[in-house]
Amino acid sequence: MMTDKEKEAYFNLKFIPFLQQLYNYAFYLTKDEDDANDLVQDTFIKAFRFMDNFQDGTNEKAWLFKIMKNGFINDYRRKTNKPVHFSFDTIYEQGDSEDSDDLNEIADNDYIQTTDAYKGLIGDEVTRALESLQSDYRQIILLADIEEFSYEELSEILEIPIGTVRSRLFRARNLLKDKLKAYGKNLGYKEKR
Amino acid sequence: MQLIHCKEVRDQLMYYMDNELPTHIKDLLIGHLKNCSSCLDYFNEEKQIKSKICNKLKDAYICRCNVEKLAEDIKKKIGEICYNKED
């Protein structure tokens, strides 16, 4: 068991380097700089408090992203007076169906909010097309193609089986490509299927 | 000799580009691509499109904010947690 000072040193060495990526994800989730700051700080503090549960060999980055995702869901539920079922233990549990992705219930209603928040940041058809996708598809593309998580890490963060990661990502990218067909012609894309 | 059909190969290309194929499937796919110019063209095109889309998304979504202050704030709070425990 590490002392607090050892934990602090380990934390600064292994967790703080992911701060920028965590902030990007927090901003994507909250669409607000101050809320993103708060969410990042809450995530890191939760991670530190629960470091005794952190097992050797666990992927630090995926662990932090999962804490953030669950913290965001929890906070959203609290703000909307929905019952909160999440405990930190859920970080170690594996969901086994598409229904386990609670971000679905949050973010499909936030399309308008998202497009408003990113006004000025989103300048072209690619980002607009992504924003028009259903939340779980948007989420997996963001984590796979921007944050470059492996399927195993995506499975860990989103708490879905790897088979679901594969099928969801396949579907999400195809939907994105469908939306981009017109734009894709400008990118040199020719439909060959 | 082609071991798998073009449609099967094209369905697996995304996983190949993501480096998520088991070795034996990957070998079959590479073998097919070496012998099928149509699938090779398709693969090169898909790879190029994926790269362009990813670059566009990264440009749009990655915040160029300065997180140094945020890092300092977090380290300070963590330090306080440790200090309070010691008390």
Short mmCIF file of C-alpha atoms in Angstrom, two decimals:
data_model
loop_
_atom_site.label_atom_id
_atom_site.label_comp_id
_atom_site.label_asym_id
_atom_site.label_seq_id
_atom_site.Cartn_x
_atom_site.Cartn_y
_atom_site.Cartn_z
CA MET A 1 0.00 0.00 0.00
CA MET A 2 1.41 3.39 -1.02
CA THR A 3 1.61 6.33 1.35
CA ASP A 4 -0.26 9.48 0.36
CA LYS A 5 3.00 11.11 -0.70
CA GLU A 6 3.85 8.13 -2.90
CA LYS A 7 0.35 8.18 -4.31
CA GLU A 8 0.69 11.87 -5.05
CA ALA A 9 3.98 11.34 -6.87
CA TYR A 10 2.59 8.39 -8.83
CA PHE A 11 -0.52 10.38 -9.66
CA ASN A 12 1.45 13.35 -10.97
CA LEU A 13 3.64 11.08 -13.05
CA LYS A 14 1.01 8.72 -14.49
CA PHE A 15 -2.29 10.61 -14.52
CA ILE A 16 -1.63 14.32 -14.93
CA PRO A 17 -0.07 13.82 -18.41
CA PHE A 18 -3.57 12.96 -19.70
CA LEU A 19 -4.97 16.29 -18.60
CA GLN A 20 -5.23 17.84 -22.07
CA GLN A 21 -7.06 14.81 -23.48
CA LEU A 22 -9.37 14.70 -20.46
CA TYR A 23 -10.10 18.38 -20.92
CA ASN A 24 -10.99 17.83 -24.59
CA TYR A 25 -13.41 15.08 -23.61
CA ALA A 26 -14.85 17.18 -20.78
CA PHE A 27 -15.45 20.06 -23.15
CA TYR A 28 -17.09 17.71 -25.61
CA LEU A 29 -19.41 16.43 -22.86
CA THR A 30 -20.24 19.76 -21.20
CA LYS A 31 -19.84 22.21 -24.08
CA ASP A 32 -18.75 24.84 -21.58
CA GLU A 33 -15.25 25.84 -20.49
CA ASP A 34 -16.05 26.34 -16.80
CA ASP A 35 -18.07 23.13 -16.58
CA ALA A 36 -15.27 21.30 -18.38
CA ASN A 37 -12.77 22.65 -15.84
CA ASP A 38 -14.97 21.47 -12.96
CA LEU A 39 -15.52 18.06 -14.53
CA VAL A 40 -11.78 17.58 -15.07
CA GLN A 41 -10.97 18.56 -11.50
CA ASP A 42 -13.70 16.31 -10.09
CA THR A 43 -12.43 13.44 -12.21
CA PHE A 44 -8.84 13.77 -11.04
CA ILE A 45 -9.83 14.16 -7.40
CA LYS A 46 -12.10 11.10 -7.60
CA ALA A 47 -9.29 9.18 -9.27
CA PHE A 48 -6.89 10.16 -6.51
CA ARG A 49 -9.32 9.26 -3.74
CA PHE A 50 -9.93 5.85 -5.29
CA MET A 51 -6.34 5.11 -6.23
CA ASP A 52 -6.25 2.24 -3.76
CA ASN A 53 -8.74 0.52 -6.09
CA PHE A 54 -6.49 1.10 -9.07
CA GLN A 55 -4.97 -2.20 -10.07
CA ASP A 56 -1.52 -2.62 -11.60
CA GLY A 57 -1.80 -3.15 -15.31
CA THR A 58 -4.97 -1.10 -15.63
CA ASN A 59 -4.82 1.40 -18.45
CA GLU A 60 -4.57 4.78 -16.69
CA LYS A 61 -5.99 6.81 -19.55
CA ALA A 62 -9.02 4.56 -20.07
CA TRP A 63 -9.59 4.47 -16.31
CA LEU A 64 -9.68 8.28 -16.15
CA PHE A 65 -11.99 8.55 -19.15
CA LYS A 66 -14.38 6.09 -17.58
CA ILE A 67 -14.42 7.99 -14.30
CA MET A 68 -15.14 11.17 -16.23
CA LYS A 69 -17.92 9.61 -18.30
CA ASN A 70 -19.61 8.15 -15.22
CA GLY A 71 -19.13 11.37 -13.27
CA PHE A 72 -20.76 13.33 -16.05
CA ILE A 73 -23.70 10.92 -16.21
CA ASN A 74 -24.08 11.09 -12.43
CA ASP A 75 -23.98 14.86 -12.40
CA TYR A 76 -26.47 15.07 -15.25
CA ARG A 77 -28.86 12.78 -13.41
CA ARG A 78 -28.52 14.82 -10.24
CA LYS A 79 -29.26 18.05 -12.11
CA THR A 80 -32.29 16.54 -13.78
CA ASN A 81 -33.47 14.87 -10.56
CA LYS A 82 -33.16 11.42 -12.04
CA PRO A 83 -32.33 8.60 -9.64
CA VAL A 84 -28.62 8.04 -9.23
CA HIS A 85 -27.54 4.42 -9.29
CA PHE A 86 -23.87 4.93 -10.03
CA SER A 87 -21.23 4.06 -7.50
CA PHE A 88 -17.52 3.98 -7.99
CA ASP A 89 -17.74 0.20 -8.14
CA THR A 90 -19.36 0.48 -11.54
CA ILE A 91 -15.97 1.46 -12.87
CA TYR A 92 -15.00 -2.17 -12.51
CA GLU A 93 -18.18 -3.63 -13.91
CA GLN A 94 -18.70 -4.56 -17.53
CA GLY A 95 -21.97 -3.74 -19.22
CA ASP A 96 -23.18 -6.29 -21.71
CA SER A 97 -25.69 -4.61 -23.89
CA GLU A 98 -26.20 -1.51 -26.01
CA ASP A 99 -28.66 -0.32 -23.38
CA SER A 100 -25.88 0.12 -20.85
CA ASP A 101 -24.64 3.29 -22.50
CA ASP A 102 -26.27 5.96 -20.37
CA LEU A 103 -24.85 8.73 -22.51
CA ASN A 104 -27.58 7.83 -24.99
CA GLU A 105 -30.26 9.17 -22.73
CA ILE A 106 -28.40 12.39 -22.20
CA ALA A 107 -27.01 13.48 -25.43
CA ASP A 108 -29.60 12.78 -28.06
CA ASN A 109 -31.46 15.75 -26.73
CA ASP A 110 -28.39 17.91 -26.83
CA TYR A 111 -27.97 18.19 -30.56
CA ILE A 112 -29.19 21.77 -30.61
CA GLN A 113 -27.15 22.60 -27.52
CA THR A 114 -24.09 21.05 -29.10
CA THR A 115 -24.38 22.86 -32.36
CA ASP A 116 -24.86 26.14 -30.51
CA ALA A 117 -21.91 25.52 -28.23
CA TYR A 118 -19.62 24.71 -31.09
CA LYS A 119 -20.80 27.57 -33.28
CA GLY A 120 -17.65 29.17 -34.52
CA LEU A 121 -15.60 26.14 -33.61
CA ILE A 122 -17.26 23.87 -36.12
CA GLY A 123 -16.43 25.21 -39.46
CA ASP A 124 -17.09 22.51 -41.94
CA GLU A 125 -19.20 19.63 -43.10
CA VAL A 126 -17.23 16.91 -41.32
CA THR A 127 -17.88 18.23 -37.87
CA ARG A 128 -21.46 19.15 -38.71
CA ALA A 129 -22.03 15.63 -39.98
CA LEU A 130 -20.57 14.17 -36.78
CA GLU A 131 -22.76 16.40 -34.65
CA SER A 132 -25.83 15.19 -36.49
CA LEU A 133 -25.17 11.56 -35.53
CA GLN A 134 -26.90 9.87 -32.61
CA SER A 135 -24.96 10.34 -29.38
CA ASP A 136 -23.53 6.84 -29.02
CA TYR A 137 -22.21 6.93 -32.59
CA ARG A 138 -20.75 10.39 -32.13
CA GLN A 139 -19.15 9.33 -28.89
CA ILE A 140 -17.43 6.27 -30.28
CA ILE A 141 -16.05 8.13 -33.30
CA LEU A 142 -14.71 10.83 -31.05
CA LEU A 143 -12.98 8.36 -28.76
CA ALA A 144 -11.70 6.13 -31.56
CA ASP A 145 -10.66 8.65 -34.18
CA ILE A 146 -9.69 11.68 -32.14
CA GLU A 147 -8.47 10.14 -28.91
CA GLU A 148 -7.29 7.01 -30.75
CA PHE A 149 -8.37 4.48 -28.14
CA SER A 150 -8.08 0.79 -29.01
CA TYR A 151 -11.21 -1.36 -29.12
CA GLU A 152 -10.28 -2.85 -25.76
CA GLU A 153 -9.99 0.62 -24.23
CA LEU A 154 -13.28 1.68 -25.82
CA SER A 155 -14.91 -1.39 -24.34
CA GLU A 156 -13.54 -0.39 -20.93
CA ILE A 157 -14.57 3.26 -21.13
CA LEU A 158 -18.02 2.78 -22.63
CA GLU A 159 -18.66 -0.40 -20.62
CA ILE A 160 -19.78 -2.39 -23.62
CA PRO A 161 -18.41 -5.68 -25.02
CA ILE A 162 -15.74 -5.52 -27.73
CA GLY A 163 -18.21 -7.00 -30.24
CA THR A 164 -20.48 -4.04 -29.62
CA VAL A 165 -17.54 -1.66 -30.01
CA ARG A 166 -16.80 -3.20 -33.40
CA SER A 167 -20.36 -3.10 -34.66
CA ARG A 168 -21.09 0.35 -33.26
CA LEU A 169 -17.94 1.86 -34.73
CA PHE A 170 -18.58 0.19 -38.10
CA ARG A 171 -22.12 1.56 -38.14
CA ALA A 172 -21.08 5.00 -36.91
CA ARG A 173 -18.39 5.44 -39.53
CA ASN A 174 -20.70 4.28 -42.29
CA LEU A 175 -23.38 6.71 -41.15
CA LEU A 176 -20.81 9.49 -41.08
CA LYS A 177 -19.63 8.58 -44.56
CA ASP A 178 -23.21 8.56 -45.81
CA LYS A 179 -23.66 12.05 -44.47
CA LEU A 180 -20.43 13.11 -46.06
CA LYS A 181 -21.02 11.73 -49.52
CA ALA A 182 -21.56 15.12 -51.09
CA TYR A 183 -18.66 16.58 -49.18
CA GLY A 184 -16.64 13.44 -49.83
CA LYS A 185 -16.66 14.16 -53.52
CA ASN A 186 -14.62 17.24 -52.71
CA LEU A 187 -12.25 15.06 -50.70
CA GLY A 188 -11.83 12.76 -53.67
CA TYR A 189 -14.25 10.09 -52.50
CA LYS A 190 -15.93 8.07 -55.23
CA GLU A 191 -18.60 5.61 -54.31
CA LYS A 192 -17.48 2.14 -55.31
CA ARG A 193 -19.60 -0.20 -53.24
CA MET B 1 -4.82 -17.72 -55.02
CA GLN B 2 -7.39 -15.57 -53.26
CA LEU B 3 -8.51 -17.02 -49.96
CA ILE B 4 -11.39 -14.67 -49.24
CA HIS B 5 -13.96 -12.81 -51.30
CA CYS B 6 -13.79 -9.09 -52.08
CA LYS B 7 -16.86 -8.26 -49.97
CA GLU B 8 -15.42 -10.07 -46.96
CA VAL B 9 -12.14 -8.22 -47.40
CA ARG B 10 -13.83 -4.84 -47.68
CA ASP B 11 -15.91 -5.53 -44.58
CA GLN B 12 -12.69 -6.18 -42.64
CA LEU B 13 -10.75 -3.17 -43.91
CA MET B 14 -11.90 -0.85 -41.15
CA TYR B 15 -10.62 -3.25 -38.49
CA TYR B 16 -7.36 -3.67 -40.42
CA MET B 17 -6.89 0.12 -40.54
CA ASP B 18 -7.59 0.24 -36.81
CA ASN B 19 -4.98 -2.48 -36.30
CA GLU B 20 -7.61 -4.67 -34.63
CA LEU B 21 -7.55 -7.81 -36.77
CA PRO B 22 -6.26 -11.15 -35.50
CA THR B 23 -3.02 -12.11 -37.25
CA HIS B 24 -4.47 -14.93 -39.31
CA ILE B 25 -7.25 -12.73 -40.75
CA LYS B 26 -4.77 -9.94 -41.31
CA ASP B 27 -2.53 -12.29 -43.29
CA LEU B 28 -5.47 -13.42 -45.42
CA LEU B 29 -6.47 -9.83 -46.05
CA ILE B 30 -2.96 -8.74 -47.02
CA GLY B 31 -2.70 -11.76 -49.30
CA HIS B 32 -5.93 -10.74 -50.97
CA LEU B 33 -4.87 -7.11 -51.37
CA LYS B 34 -1.64 -8.19 -53.03
CA ASN B 35 -3.63 -10.02 -55.68
CA CYS B 36 -6.68 -7.82 -56.14
CA SER B 37 -6.06 -4.37 -57.57
CA SER B 38 -9.71 -3.40 -57.19
CA CYS B 39 -9.67 -4.05 -53.43
CA LEU B 40 -6.26 -2.41 -53.12
CA ASP B 41 -7.61 0.75 -54.78
CA TYR B 42 -10.63 0.62 -52.50
CA PHE B 43 -8.39 0.21 -49.46
CA ASN B 44 -6.13 3.13 -50.43
CA GLU B 45 -9.13 5.34 -51.00
CA GLU B 46 -10.75 4.37 -47.68
CA LYS B 47 -7.48 4.96 -45.86
CA GLN B 48 -7.12 8.40 -47.41
CA ILE B 49 -10.70 9.38 -46.56
CA LYS B 50 -10.36 8.13 -42.99
CA SER B 51 -7.19 10.13 -42.54
CA LYS B 52 -8.76 13.31 -43.92
CA ILE B 53 -11.87 12.93 -41.78
CA CYS B 54 -9.79 12.26 -38.64
CA ASN B 55 -7.62 15.30 -39.29
CA LYS B 56 -10.66 17.52 -39.78
CA LEU B 57 -12.22 16.24 -36.57
CA LYS B 58 -9.02 16.69 -34.60
CA ASP B 59 -8.70 20.25 -35.85
CA ALA B 60 -12.25 21.00 -34.76
CA TYR B 61 -12.45 19.19 -31.43
CA ILE B 62 -9.08 19.38 -29.80
CA CYS B 63 -9.09 22.39 -27.54
CA ARG B 64 -5.97 24.47 -27.82
CA CYS B 65 -6.46 25.78 -24.31
CA ASN B 66 -3.69 26.14 -21.80
CA VAL B 67 -4.16 23.44 -19.20
CA GLU B 68 -1.08 24.32 -17.17
CA LYS B 69 -3.08 26.34 -14.66
CA LEU B 70 -5.64 23.57 -14.41
CA ALA B 71 -2.81 21.09 -13.75
CA GLU B 72 -1.47 23.33 -10.99
CA ASP B 73 -4.96 23.65 -9.43
CA ILE B 74 -5.41 19.88 -9.45
CA LYS B 75 -1.96 19.24 -7.98
CA LYS B 76 -2.69 21.80 -5.28
CA LYS B 77 -6.00 20.14 -4.38
CA ILE B 78 -4.36 16.71 -4.30
CA GLY B 79 -1.63 18.14 -2.08
CA GLU B 80 -4.30 19.55 0.24
CA ILE B 81 -6.03 16.18 0.47
CA CYS B 82 -2.72 14.57 1.51
CA TYR B 83 -1.91 17.40 3.94
CA ASN B 84 -5.35 17.25 5.60
CA LYS B 85 -5.02 13.50 6.04
CA GLU B 86 -1.67 13.95 7.75
CA ASP B 87 -3.33 16.35 10.22
#
